[in-house]
PDB file of C-alpha atoms in Angstrom:
ATOM      1  CA  UNK A   1      56.507  46.271  92.308  1.00  0.00           C
ATOM      2  CA  UNK A   2      59.162  48.053  94.305  1.00  0.00           C
ATOM      3  CA  UNK A   3      61.918  45.797  92.992  1.00  0.00           C
ATOM      4  CA  UNK A   4      60.831  46.452  89.389  1.00  0.00           C
ATOM      5  CA  UNK A   5      61.078  50.169  90.015  1.00  0.00           C
ATOM      6  CA  UNK A   6      64.547  49.893  91.580  1.00  0.00           C
ATOM      7  CA  UNK A   7      65.738  47.628  88.775  1.00  0.00           C
ATOM      8  CA  UNK A   8      64.445  50.109  86.193  1.00  0.00           C
ATOM      9  CA  UNK A   9      66.256  52.993  87.891  1.00  0.00           C
ATOM     10  CA  UNK A  10      69.540  51.035  87.920  1.00  0.00           C
ATOM     11  CA  UNK A  11      69.091  50.075  84.261  1.00  0.00           C
ATOM     12  CA  UNK A  12      68.489  53.678  83.212  1.00  0.00           C
ATOM     13  CA  UNK A  13      71.472  54.825  85.275  1.00  0.00           C
ATOM     14  CA  UNK A  14      73.691  52.177  83.637  1.00  0.00           C
ATOM     15  CA  UNK A  15      72.551  53.228  80.155  1.00  0.00           C
ATOM     16  CA  UNK A  16      73.144  56.894  80.956  1.00  0.00           C
ATOM     17  CA  UNK A  17      76.615  56.100  82.268  1.00  0.00           C
ATOM     18  CA  UNK A  18      77.381  54.368  78.973  1.00  0.00           C
ATOM     19  CA  UNK A  19      76.720  57.625  77.153  1.00  0.00           C
ATOM     20  CA  UNK A  20      79.540  59.370  78.980  1.00  0.00           C
ATOM     21  CA  UNK A  21      82.633  60.230  76.941  1.00  0.00           C
ATOM     22  CA  UNK A  22      85.499  58.661  78.866  1.00  0.00           C
ATOM     23  CA  UNK A  23      88.125  60.140  76.522  1.00  0.00           C
ATOM     24  CA  UNK A  24      87.017  63.693  77.139  1.00  0.00           C
ATOM     25  CA  UNK A  25      89.916  65.792  78.398  1.00  0.00           C
ATOM     26  CA  UNK A  26      89.180  68.087  81.278  1.00  0.00           C
ATOM     27  CA  UNK A  27      90.452  71.562  80.450  1.00  0.00           C
ATOM     28  CA  UNK A  28      91.808  73.279  83.542  1.00  0.00           C
ATOM     29  CA  UNK A  29      90.451  76.758  84.183  1.00  0.00           C
ATOM     30  CA  UNK A  30      92.600  79.602  82.913  1.00  0.00           C
ATOM     31  CA  UNK A  31      93.379  82.092  85.658  1.00  0.00           C
ATOM     32  CA  UNK A  32      92.504  85.658  84.797  1.00  0.00           C
ATOM     33  CA  UNK A  33      94.930  88.233  86.142  1.00  0.00           C
ATOM     34  CA  UNK A  34      93.395  91.617  86.808  1.00  0.00           C
ATOM     35  CA  UNK A  35      95.389  94.586  85.508  1.00  0.00           C
ATOM     36  CA  UNK A  36      97.327  96.410  88.215  1.00  0.00           C
ATOM     37  CA  UNK A  37      95.573  99.272  89.944  1.00  0.00           C
ATOM     38  CA  UNK A  38      96.927 102.827  89.783  1.00  0.00           C
ATOM     39  CA  UNK A  39      98.190 102.425  93.344  1.00  0.00           C
ATOM     40  CA  UNK A  40     100.091  99.268  92.417  1.00  0.00           C
ATOM     41  CA  UNK A  41     101.598 100.905  89.324  1.00  0.00           C
ATOM     42  CA  UNK A  42     103.083 103.924  91.104  1.00  0.00           C
ATOM     43  CA  UNK A  43     104.269 101.807  94.018  1.00  0.00           C
ATOM     44  CA  UNK A  44     106.077  99.593  91.526  1.00  0.00           C
ATOM     45  CA  UNK A  45     107.863 102.624  90.078  1.00  0.00           C
ATOM     46  CA  UNK A  46     108.529 104.602  93.260  1.00  0.00           C
ATOM     47  CA  UNK A  47     111.655 103.824  95.229  1.00  0.00           C
ATOM     48  CA  UNK A  48     111.439 102.789  98.865  1.00  0.00           C
ATOM     49  CA  UNK A  49     112.766 106.237  99.812  1.00  0.00           C
ATOM     50  CA  UNK A  50     109.895 107.831  97.838  1.00  0.00           C
ATOM     51  CA  UNK A  51     107.328 105.633  99.580  1.00  0.00           C
ATOM     52  CA  UNK A  52     108.857 106.479 102.969  1.00  0.00           C
ATOM     53  CA  UNK A  53     108.665 110.216 102.220  1.00  0.00           C
ATOM     54  CA  UNK A  54     105.021 109.910 101.168  1.00  0.00           C
ATOM     55  CA  UNK A  55     104.227 107.985 104.333  1.00  0.00           C
ATOM     56  CA  UNK A  56     105.693 110.891 106.333  1.00  0.00           C
ATOM     57  CA  UNK A  57     104.039 113.808 104.515  1.00  0.00           C
ATOM     58  CA  UNK A  58     102.348 115.119 107.672  1.00  0.00           C
ATOM     59  CA  UNK A  59     105.539 114.894 109.708  1.00  0.00           C
ATOM     60  CA  UNK A  60     107.608 116.550 106.979  1.00  0.00           C
ATOM     61  CA  UNK A  61     105.022 119.333 106.638  1.00  0.00           C
ATOM     62  CA  UNK A  62     105.067 120.006 110.376  1.00  0.00           C
ATOM     63  CA  UNK A  63     108.888 119.940 110.507  1.00  0.00           C
ATOM     64  CA  UNK A  64     109.242 122.225 107.474  1.00  0.00           C
ATOM     65  CA  UNK A  65     106.711 124.682 108.838  1.00  0.00           C
ATOM     66  CA  UNK A  66     108.398 124.715 112.254  1.00  0.00           C
ATOM     67  CA  UNK A  67     111.806 125.333 110.659  1.00  0.00           C
ATOM     68  CA  UNK A  68     110.454 128.135 108.458  1.00  0.00           C
ATOM     69  CA  UNK A  69     108.489 129.690 111.317  1.00  0.00           C
ATOM     70  CA  UNK A  70     111.744 130.394 113.218  1.00  0.00           C
ATOM     71  CA  UNK A  71     112.793 133.056 110.722  1.00  0.00           C
ATOM     72  CA  UNK A  72     109.664 133.752 108.687  1.00  0.00           C
ATOM     73  CA  UNK A  73     106.760 133.841 111.160  1.00  0.00           C
ATOM     74  CA  UNK A  74     105.291 137.020 109.650  1.00  0.00           C
ATOM     75  CA  UNK A  75     105.429 135.687 106.085  1.00  0.00           C
ATOM     76  CA  UNK A  76     103.805 132.436 107.203  1.00  0.00           C
ATOM     77  CA  UNK A  77     101.052 134.314 109.019  1.00  0.00           C
ATOM     78  CA  UNK A  78     100.416 136.416 105.892  1.00  0.00           C
ATOM     79  CA  UNK A  79      99.846 133.248 103.832  1.00  0.00           C
ATOM     80  CA  UNK A  80      96.802 132.505 105.996  1.00  0.00           C
ATOM     81  CA  UNK A  81      95.083 129.132 105.565  1.00  0.00           C
ATOM     82  CA  UNK A  82      97.437 128.094 102.747  1.00  0.00           C
ATOM     83  CA  UNK A  83     100.095 126.931 105.189  1.00  0.00           C
ATOM     84  CA  UNK A  84      97.798 125.529 107.890  1.00  0.00           C
ATOM     85  CA  UNK A  85      98.184 121.762 108.056  1.00  0.00           C
ATOM     86  CA  UNK A  86      94.527 121.276 109.025  1.00  0.00           C
ATOM     87  CA  UNK A  87      93.093 123.589 106.339  1.00  0.00           C
ATOM     88  CA  UNK A  88      91.683 120.851 104.108  1.00  0.00           C
ATOM     89  CA  UNK A  89      88.743 121.904 101.982  1.00  0.00           C
ATOM     90  CA  UNK A  90      85.526 119.955 101.437  1.00  0.00           C
ATOM     91  CA  UNK A  91      85.816 120.415  97.676  1.00  0.00           C
ATOM     92  CA  UNK A  92      89.542 120.608  96.902  1.00  0.00           C
ATOM     93  CA  UNK A  93      89.200 120.648  93.098  1.00  0.00           C
ATOM     94  CA  UNK A  94      89.444 124.197  91.760  1.00  0.00           C
ATOM     95  CA  UNK A  95      86.530 125.694  89.908  1.00  0.00           C
ATOM     96  CA  UNK A  96      87.031 126.305  86.170  1.00  0.00           C
ATOM     97  CA  UNK A  97      88.893 129.472  85.262  1.00  0.00           C
ATOM     98  CA  UNK A  98      92.321 131.056  85.049  1.00  0.00           C
ATOM     99  CA  UNK A  99      94.674 130.793  87.987  1.00  0.00           C
ATOM    100  CA  UNK A 100      98.054 132.220  88.854  1.00  0.00           C
ATOM    101  CA  UNK A 101     100.124 129.383  90.266  1.00  0.00           C
ATOM    102  CA  UNK A 102     103.035 129.710  92.629  1.00  0.00           C
ATOM    103  CA  UNK A 103     105.394 127.485  94.549  1.00  0.00           C
ATOM    104  CA  UNK A 104     105.902 127.912  98.270  1.00  0.00           C
ATOM    105  CA  UNK A 105     108.984 126.191  99.659  1.00  0.00           C
ATOM    106  CA  UNK A 106     109.116 125.570 103.397  1.00  0.00           C
ATOM    107  CA  UNK A 107     111.999 124.662 105.619  1.00  0.00           C
ATOM    108  CA  UNK A 108     115.486 123.660 104.701  1.00  0.00           C
ATOM    109  CA  UNK A 109     116.209 122.741 101.120  1.00  0.00           C
ATOM    110  CA  UNK A 110     118.609 119.938 100.299  1.00  0.00           C
ATOM    111  CA  UNK A 111     121.943 121.107  98.906  1.00  0.00           C
ATOM    112  CA  UNK A 112     121.590 118.634  96.026  1.00  0.00           C
ATOM    113  CA  UNK A 113     118.577 120.600  94.850  1.00  0.00           C
ATOM    114  CA  UNK A 114     119.658 123.170  92.212  1.00  0.00           C
ATOM    115  CA  UNK A 115     117.062 125.617  93.565  1.00  0.00           C
ATOM    116  CA  UNK A 116     118.564 125.335  97.022  1.00  0.00           C
ATOM    117  CA  UNK A 117     119.973 128.281  98.852  1.00  0.00           C
ATOM    118  CA  UNK A 118     119.447 127.189 102.451  1.00  0.00           C
ATOM    119  CA  UNK A 119     116.516 127.687 104.796  1.00  0.00           C
ATOM    120  CA  UNK A 120     113.729 129.751 103.390  1.00  0.00           C
ATOM    121  CA  UNK A 121     110.096 130.346 102.869  1.00  0.00           C
ATOM    122  CA  UNK A 122     109.820 131.378  99.278  1.00  0.00           C
ATOM    123  CA  UNK A 123     107.027 131.948  96.852  1.00  0.00           C
ATOM    124  CA  UNK A 124     107.683 131.407  93.144  1.00  0.00           C
ATOM    125  CA  UNK A 125     105.155 132.934  90.778  1.00  0.00           C
ATOM    126  CA  UNK A 126     105.204 134.181  87.212  1.00  0.00           C
ATOM    127  CA  UNK A 127     106.793 137.253  88.766  1.00  0.00           C
ATOM    128  CA  UNK A 128     110.406 137.039  89.921  1.00  0.00           C
ATOM    129  CA  UNK A 129     110.762 134.848  92.985  1.00  0.00           C
ATOM    130  CA  UNK A 130     110.257 136.503  96.308  1.00  0.00           C
ATOM    131  CA  UNK A 131     112.286 135.084  99.183  1.00  0.00           C
ATOM    132  CA  UNK A 132     111.013 135.513 102.704  1.00  0.00           C
TER     133      UNK A 132
END
């Protein structure tokens, strides 16, 4: 009885194997390339010098503030938390509304910069620029 069962299993397996398509071509999987992330895109555009400057933002901030503090300590103190390196806010996004924007330049400006006039702490607003 056992040999009949084993013979039947082999016969069914042989018949099933005969149904296989031996000429079927195996299609290799097509790799899917994910689109680049935002970080990868800007890093592909930025020069190595740009990436180095971004990696040293904290150091550049501290150096610029130290250089400006030599001549403009009072002006820096009057800016309050704006110029404190550790003054990060929990919710940095501004609330909706109108804002007056200004540019504060710390430390020594590069001579190649057309706005450059040497060491300064300056605040540029819609009003004429005030140099400290």
